[in-house]
Amino acid sequence: MGLGNIISRRLKVFAIALIIYVDYKAVQRRVQWAKGSKKNTIWEKTHERNARRVLNLMIELEGLWVKLGQYLSTRADVLPEAYISVLKQLQDSLPPRSLKEVCRTIEKELGKSMKDLFSGFVHTPLATASIAQVHRATMQDGREVVVKVQHDGVKEIILEDLKNAKSIVDWIAWAEPQYDFNPMIDEWCKEAPKELDFNHEAENTRTVARNLSQSNSSDPNSVHVMIPEVILSTEKVLILEYMDGIRLNDNESLGAHGVDKQKLVEEITRAYAHQIYIDGFFNGDPHPGNFLVSKVPPHYPILLDFGLTKSISSSMKQALAKMFLASAEGDLVALLAAFSQMGLKLRVDMPQQALEIAKIFFRNSTPAKEATENIKALQDQRERNMKALREKTKLNEKEAQRFNPVDAFPGDAIIFTRVLNLLRGLSSTLNVRIVYLEIMRPFAESTLQGTMMMHEPASSSQWIYDSPIHSDVEARLRKLLHDIGTDKILGIQVCAYKDGKVIIDTAAGRLGKYDPRPIQPDSLFPVFSVTKGITAGLVHWLVDKKKLRFEETIANIWPNFGNNKKDLIQVNHVLNHTSGLHNAMGDVMKDDPLLMCDWEESLNRISKSTPDTEPGSLQLYHYLSFGWLCGGIIEHASGKKFQQVLEEAIIHPLNIEGEMYIGIPPGIESRLATLTVDMDDIEKVMQQRQNADIPANLTRSDLAQIVAGVPVVFNTLNIRRAIIPAANGHCSARALARYYAALGAAGQIPPPHSSNSKPSLGSHVHIPKLPSITISKKKKATNNTTSAQKANSKGYTLVSSNTNKHEHDDSDNDIQRKVTRIFENQTIHDAFMGTGDFSGLIYPDGKFGLGFRRYRNTDGNLLTSFGHSGLGGSTGFCDVENNFAMAVTVNKMSLGGVTRSVVQLVCAELGIPLPDEFSSSGDKGPDMQLTLGSS
């Protein structure tokens, strides 16, 4: 292609683009003064006029523009009817190339004359497309074939057209930033040149045929399609088996042969679901011209043209499957985790809007006759999202239109969405309705389940995360986990400190029932009432800092609290579960369970509650009220927000950033373990012995239903992000074990966590920051990041625990090096356990000290160990006398059998007295009673 032709093509493309843009802008202003049918008429004429301009340009230029036109002609679900009817002509053959050119290319590529190659060659092409021309022929051995021959010089044309298309997209993004198609055109520029090598297409054809033919007919995910056999290929010539079929746009022939269009498109959709989710290798160009329908019943679809075929990694395949299932189930956590896994980054935290957009990708297809209503529905959805965006970002309407909420869009996902759009356009063209969520779901589920089977202990050592073994005890622990296996373990972390050093840091299993990614040391588990031990630590920290006293009445700290007979309730009563408020907010929670997601309202409601018993008279477990009572105390005593105190008191001094939260921030969803229930164990709940600590308004049947329903509730994004200091902590076992190691050493911060544990503990930014909200300008943006913004790589400012301000500035690391203790009181263990000087502050011989479960040995004697377990099996505790701390986190909720086995083994190996909580016969705390079957 000469320079003159290049310049000519470029000028024609930009001239038409500019004319169309100006035309639409002018009409946009004109219709403001039109009404009703006149307005519709103006738009219809405008669409018709510009569709003709586009068609004439594409026919003249051919090359890439024809492929673009073919794609647009299938989008009856979103484009005006004028474009569909006009551009549909591009699905038919283009003007053919000369027979002389075709024969010259064949002979040059194959090194033989036409007579030597074929006994017959039909001069009139079957079809002429943008890249090649197809002729029917007969080989010398009698085989009927089709010969696909690349147009002479088309490679240079396509590459030049890609440059022009890229320039136009850049210009549109500059003029109308809400229409930024750069990610799509970038991916197309990468993939389109592959179509120019027919050897590549031949191998793709063989691969797809092999993948789809391997499905067993008894397999519900088997597909029934036909793909022509590859006979011979070179870079510019491809010879395939001839298959006699009907074109999809030949409605008369489809009707005459009795083809069921609904079943046809459903089977095509199933074939693509198989390619995407099962094989991870799919045709990225499913426009109507790339399909035929067999004339012989049962009229299987014939798949053609595998030039643009995409291979995706196992991780991307899993992410796409998770995105599909998350959209189907409305699971915001899984959706955000899928986005993270596939590399899709957002600039704004709007998960509900992200879900709605994802659902658009998988929405039912609509017949072409419903295109107008469909376009209007999509426009209404877009306007709602824009309104939500303006409210979230505080941008004005013009700024919001220029704001792109997507920071990075992975190329693999672009081809995936293009395939979905083409399939939707295909169904619209054939006037059928396809329910993608039903048809594609079994394939997405099969992908995740199949991947999980590959990680069973019997077949893969990777079931236990590949990390160094710290001790012989850890080696025996890993064998135990392997022996227990996946029947009882979905995902688990175990970490233990002895004498200030890490002796166990093991992770095994997977993140969720439908999330095959491995559990890693930094994975985050919901730990339920284990959270109470963390929250209690904050109250002790404030007492240690002289901000609070145990004997102080709460009303003295929290003035609004002293009503409804609560004026005598003290801080120690709450920590010891003797405040009488064990049932507080129970009725409210029944009427509106999601109220617990509203932190301020929960504090307001708890302050208005009325106790059931006199303070200090009975020890009755405060399941949820413990968290709100302690949270209100913490905020009023400190004058700071709950999470700020958590970071200042525990997170930053212990260097466990990113691995302990009470209410997760946006941006960490990809590390969250998903809860499920061991249903065999749930059956045993009904058979448990009576428990006086269970609130009076709950029956045994209620408990069984609650336990079964807990994962559903606590897996939701709203609950995970809420501040519920009694129940929704998220942490890793190594962060929890380090916390208890510090408590066991009277607040002395242990040495840095094992360097063998990867990623390093504390290496995560605690509160991830979304990309900055920058508004696209019609000029090159400048970097306005201030030195102050750059200064803090950890994403937080450490608040001094001293009442006096620092006289000089220190870096965060300097401050952390100076902090060697989180408590100054050397006998703080007595406060945790309610012994010694603090014995008068607790209920006599009760299970709890001040905020922590007090453990005894199997003989009933009080040990120097304390901690807190949670519903389902997670736990954290320490033994002061033996300088030992341990944590176990699990995501398959059970009766605690796995946790007991783990703790029993480790304690036996180290010669440490076994706390009664983890024995088969000893006394259990309330959470372990809910999770312990009959012995």
Tab-separated table of C-alpha atoms in Angstrom, residues 157-377:
chain	number	residue	atom	x	y	z
A	157	ILE	CA	-4.736	-2.600	4.795
A	158	ILE	CA	-5.843	-4.193	8.072
A	159	LEU	CA	-2.832	-2.895	9.980
A	160	GLU	CA	-3.396	0.620	8.611
A	161	ASP	CA	-7.105	0.431	9.439
A	162	LEU	CA	-6.291	-0.525	13.014
A	163	LYS	CA	-4.213	2.626	13.346
A	164	ASN	CA	-7.071	4.714	11.962
A	165	ALA	CA	-9.609	3.027	14.223
A	166	LYS	CA	-7.367	3.677	17.221
A	167	SER	CA	-7.095	7.353	16.284
A	168	ILE	CA	-10.872	7.698	15.961
A	169	VAL	CA	-11.441	6.025	19.331
A	170	ASP	CA	-8.907	8.369	20.923
A	171	TRP	CA	-10.718	11.331	19.385
A	172	ILE	CA	-14.135	10.135	20.585
A	173	ALA	CA	-12.763	9.605	24.091
A	174	TRP	CA	-11.421	13.165	24.003
A	175	ALA	CA	-14.666	14.673	22.705
A	176	GLU	CA	-17.091	12.464	24.658
A	177	PRO	CA	-15.190	10.889	27.603
A	178	GLN	CA	-18.153	8.757	28.665
A	179	TYR	CA	-17.629	6.815	25.437
A	180	ASP	CA	-14.070	5.615	25.936
A	181	PHE	CA	-13.575	2.458	23.853
A	182	ASN	CA	-9.796	2.433	24.142
A	183	PRO	CA	-9.571	-0.864	26.071
A	184	MET	CA	-11.638	-2.552	23.359
A	185	ILE	CA	-9.656	-1.175	20.431
A	186	ASP	CA	-6.355	-1.920	22.189
A	187	GLU	CA	-7.338	-5.565	22.573
A	188	TRP	CA	-8.542	-5.693	18.964
A	189	CYS	CA	-5.221	-4.247	17.775
A	190	LYS	CA	-3.483	-7.083	19.619
A	191	GLU	CA	-5.725	-9.894	18.408
A	192	ALA	CA	-6.814	-8.904	14.883
A	193	PRO	CA	-3.421	-9.442	13.168
A	194	LYS	CA	-3.564	-13.111	14.216
A	195	GLU	CA	-6.417	-13.600	11.745
A	196	LEU	CA	-3.982	-12.922	8.921
A	197	ASP	CA	-2.109	-16.201	9.447
A	198	PHE	CA	-4.262	-19.133	8.277
A	199	ASN	CA	-1.892	-21.637	9.894
A	200	HIS	CA	-2.946	-20.060	13.162
A	201	GLU	CA	-6.610	-20.432	12.202
A	202	ALA	CA	-6.092	-24.061	11.188
A	203	GLU	CA	-4.596	-24.966	14.556
A	204	ASN	CA	-7.364	-23.082	16.343
A	205	THR	CA	-9.968	-25.006	14.367
A	206	ARG	CA	-8.407	-28.332	15.321
A	207	THR	CA	-8.196	-27.321	18.980
A	208	VAL	CA	-11.826	-26.194	19.277
A	209	ALA	CA	-13.044	-29.286	17.395
A	210	ARG	CA	-11.015	-31.528	19.690
A	211	ASN	CA	-12.259	-29.750	22.834
A	212	LEU	CA	-15.927	-29.907	21.891
A	213	SER	CA	-15.786	-33.483	20.623
A	214	GLN	CA	-14.359	-34.770	23.917
A	215	SER	CA	-17.548	-34.024	25.860
A	216	ASN	CA	-19.388	-37.200	26.800
A	217	SER	CA	-22.947	-37.480	25.476
A	218	SER	CA	-24.111	-38.387	28.990
A	219	ASP	CA	-22.478	-35.262	30.369
A	220	PRO	CA	-25.113	-32.538	30.890
A	221	ASN	CA	-22.525	-30.042	29.636
A	222	SER	CA	-21.937	-31.870	26.350
A	223	VAL	CA	-22.581	-29.843	23.198
A	224	HIS	CA	-23.742	-30.846	19.732
A	225	VAL	CA	-22.086	-28.845	16.992
A	226	MET	CA	-20.218	-29.546	13.768
A	227	ILE	CA	-16.802	-28.157	12.821
A	228	PRO	CA	-15.164	-28.794	9.410
A	229	GLU	CA	-11.963	-30.823	9.323
A	230	VAL	CA	-8.753	-29.023	8.365
A	231	ILE	CA	-7.250	-30.518	5.175
A	232	LEU	CA	-4.316	-28.195	4.493
A	233	SER	CA	-3.076	-24.746	5.498
A	234	THR	CA	-0.471	-22.110	4.763
A	235	GLU	CA	-0.224	-18.493	5.847
A	236	LYS	CA	-2.658	-17.328	3.152
A	237	VAL	CA	-4.576	-20.455	2.089
A	238	LEU	CA	-6.793	-22.724	4.190
A	239	ILE	CA	-8.503	-25.861	2.842
A	240	LEU	CA	-11.365	-27.282	4.904
A	241	GLU	CA	-13.909	-30.069	4.629
A	242	TYR	CA	-17.042	-28.904	2.796
A	243	MET	CA	-20.217	-28.904	4.882
A	244	ASP	CA	-23.542	-28.210	3.264
A	245	GLY	CA	-25.507	-25.816	5.437
A	246	ILE	CA	-27.975	-22.985	5.612
A	247	ARG	CA	-26.927	-19.420	6.392
A	248	LEU	CA	-28.504	-17.884	9.460
A	249	ASN	CA	-29.878	-14.946	7.495
A	250	ASP	CA	-31.693	-17.263	5.075
A	251	ASN	CA	-35.020	-17.288	6.888
A	252	GLU	CA	-36.839	-18.920	3.993
A	253	SER	CA	-34.531	-21.957	3.949
A	254	LEU	CA	-34.498	-22.192	7.754
A	255	GLY	CA	-38.285	-22.357	7.709
A	256	ALA	CA	-38.409	-24.827	4.824
A	257	HIS	CA	-36.105	-27.246	6.647
A	258	GLY	CA	-37.996	-26.887	9.924
A	259	VAL	CA	-35.087	-25.459	11.883
A	260	ASP	CA	-35.994	-24.533	15.468
A	261	LYS	CA	-34.270	-21.164	15.855
A	262	GLN	CA	-34.615	-21.194	19.630
A	263	LYS	CA	-32.856	-24.537	20.004
A	264	LEU	CA	-30.296	-23.509	17.412
A	265	VAL	CA	-29.193	-20.370	19.250
A	266	GLU	CA	-29.321	-22.151	22.615
A	267	GLU	CA	-26.936	-24.816	21.314
A	268	ILE	CA	-24.608	-22.164	19.886
A	269	THR	CA	-24.667	-20.442	23.289
A	270	ARG	CA	-23.888	-23.730	25.030
A	271	ALA	CA	-20.980	-24.303	22.652
A	272	TYR	CA	-19.536	-20.924	23.562
A	273	ALA	CA	-20.117	-21.474	27.276
A	274	HIS	CA	-18.145	-24.723	26.936
A	275	GLN	CA	-15.335	-22.980	25.059
A	276	ILE	CA	-15.095	-20.160	27.604
A	277	TYR	CA	-15.648	-21.853	30.957
A	278	ILE	CA	-14.541	-25.443	30.344
A	279	ASP	CA	-11.819	-25.117	27.697
A	280	GLY	CA	-10.564	-21.561	28.251
A	281	PHE	CA	-10.171	-21.349	24.466
A	282	PHE	CA	-12.927	-19.699	22.454
A	283	ASN	CA	-13.778	-18.106	19.121
A	284	GLY	CA	-13.913	-14.367	19.622
A	285	ASP	CA	-15.911	-13.596	16.486
A	286	PRO	CA	-19.349	-15.279	16.588
A	287	HIS	CA	-21.167	-13.081	14.057
A	288	PRO	CA	-23.926	-14.643	11.893
A	289	GLY	CA	-21.614	-15.123	8.907
A	290	ASN	CA	-19.501	-17.567	10.917
A	291	PHE	CA	-22.315	-20.093	11.347
A	292	LEU	CA	-24.239	-22.486	9.166
A	293	VAL	CA	-27.041	-24.865	10.065
A	294	SER	CA	-26.901	-28.482	8.984
A	295	LYS	CA	-29.662	-29.295	6.500
A	296	VAL	CA	-29.981	-32.763	8.044
A	297	PRO	CA	-32.034	-33.172	11.236
A	298	PRO	CA	-31.434	-32.503	14.100
A	299	HIS	CA	-29.980	-29.431	12.376
A	300	TYR	CA	-26.812	-28.994	14.396
A	301	PRO	CA	-25.038	-25.621	14.117
A	302	ILE	CA	-21.847	-25.592	12.028
A	303	LEU	CA	-19.102	-23.406	13.508
A	304	LEU	CA	-16.755	-21.629	11.084
A	305	ASP	CA	-13.842	-19.204	11.052
A	306	PHE	CA	-11.533	-19.550	14.050
A	307	GLY	CA	-9.078	-16.829	13.090
A	308	LEU	CA	-9.838	-14.658	16.114
A	309	THR	CA	-9.642	-17.232	18.900
A	310	LYS	CA	-8.724	-16.354	22.458
A	311	SER	CA	-6.866	-18.477	24.983
A	312	ILE	CA	-7.289	-17.512	28.628
A	313	SER	CA	-5.441	-18.634	31.731
A	314	SER	CA	-6.953	-20.916	34.337
A	315	SER	CA	-7.098	-17.967	36.729
A	316	MET	CA	-8.993	-15.816	34.213
A	317	LYS	CA	-11.352	-18.704	33.454
A	318	GLN	CA	-12.117	-19.004	37.166
A	319	ALA	CA	-12.592	-15.252	37.464
A	320	LEU	CA	-15.033	-15.133	34.545
A	321	ALA	CA	-16.963	-18.057	36.030
A	322	LYS	CA	-17.084	-16.350	39.426
A	323	MET	CA	-18.212	-13.091	37.840
A	324	PHE	CA	-21.033	-14.939	36.082
A	325	LEU	CA	-22.211	-16.746	39.243
A	326	ALA	CA	-21.854	-13.604	41.348
A	327	SER	CA	-24.060	-11.748	38.866
A	328	ALA	CA	-26.595	-14.577	38.912
A	329	GLU	CA	-26.741	-14.658	42.724
A	330	GLY	CA	-26.237	-10.964	43.469
A	331	ASP	CA	-23.091	-11.753	45.471
A	332	LEU	CA	-21.207	-8.459	45.758
A	333	VAL	CA	-18.196	-9.920	47.592
A	334	ALA	CA	-17.682	-12.627	44.956
A	335	LEU	CA	-18.121	-10.077	42.169
A	336	LEU	CA	-15.474	-7.726	43.558
A	337	ALA	CA	-13.159	-10.685	44.185
A	338	ALA	CA	-13.672	-11.796	40.572
A	339	PHE	CA	-12.885	-8.272	39.345
A	340	SER	CA	-9.677	-8.272	41.379
A	341	GLN	CA	-8.658	-11.714	40.150
A	342	MET	CA	-9.138	-10.765	36.500
A	343	GLY	CA	-7.351	-7.417	36.903
A	344	LEU	CA	-10.384	-5.151	36.527
A	345	LYS	CA	-9.785	-2.065	38.665
A	346	LEU	CA	-12.359	0.545	39.588
A	347	ARG	CA	-11.802	4.162	40.558
A	348	VAL	CA	-14.817	4.363	42.826
A	349	ASP	CA	-16.346	2.027	45.395
A	350	MET	CA	-19.882	1.442	44.096
A	351	PRO	CA	-20.402	-2.325	44.358
A	352	GLN	CA	-24.167	-2.264	43.789
A	353	GLN	CA	-23.769	-0.336	40.538
A	354	ALA	CA	-20.922	-2.671	39.527
A	355	LEU	CA	-23.281	-5.608	40.045
A	356	GLU	CA	-25.990	-3.986	37.944
A	357	ILE	CA	-23.534	-3.392	35.117
A	358	ALA	CA	-22.273	-6.985	35.336
A	359	LYS	CA	-25.849	-8.202	35.137
A	360	ILE	CA	-26.249	-6.249	31.900
A	361	PHE	CA	-23.591	-8.468	30.311
A	362	PHE	CA	-25.575	-11.591	31.169
A	363	ARG	CA	-29.068	-10.196	30.677
A	364	ASN	CA	-31.569	-12.106	28.574
A	365	SER	CA	-31.341	-11.415	24.874
A	366	THR	CA	-34.316	-9.702	23.320
A	367	PRO	CA	-35.821	-10.062	19.836
A	368	ALA	CA	-35.017	-7.240	17.423
A	369	LYS	CA	-38.606	-5.988	17.607
A	370	GLU	CA	-37.980	-5.095	21.272
A	371	ALA	CA	-34.784	-3.172	20.519
A	372	THR	CA	-36.347	0.244	21.193
A	373	GLU	CA	-37.569	-0.785	24.637
A	374	ASN	CA	-34.229	-2.434	25.356
A	375	ILE	CA	-32.253	0.654	24.404
A	376	LYS	CA	-34.513	2.794	26.593
A	377	ALA	CA	-34.097	0.406	29.538
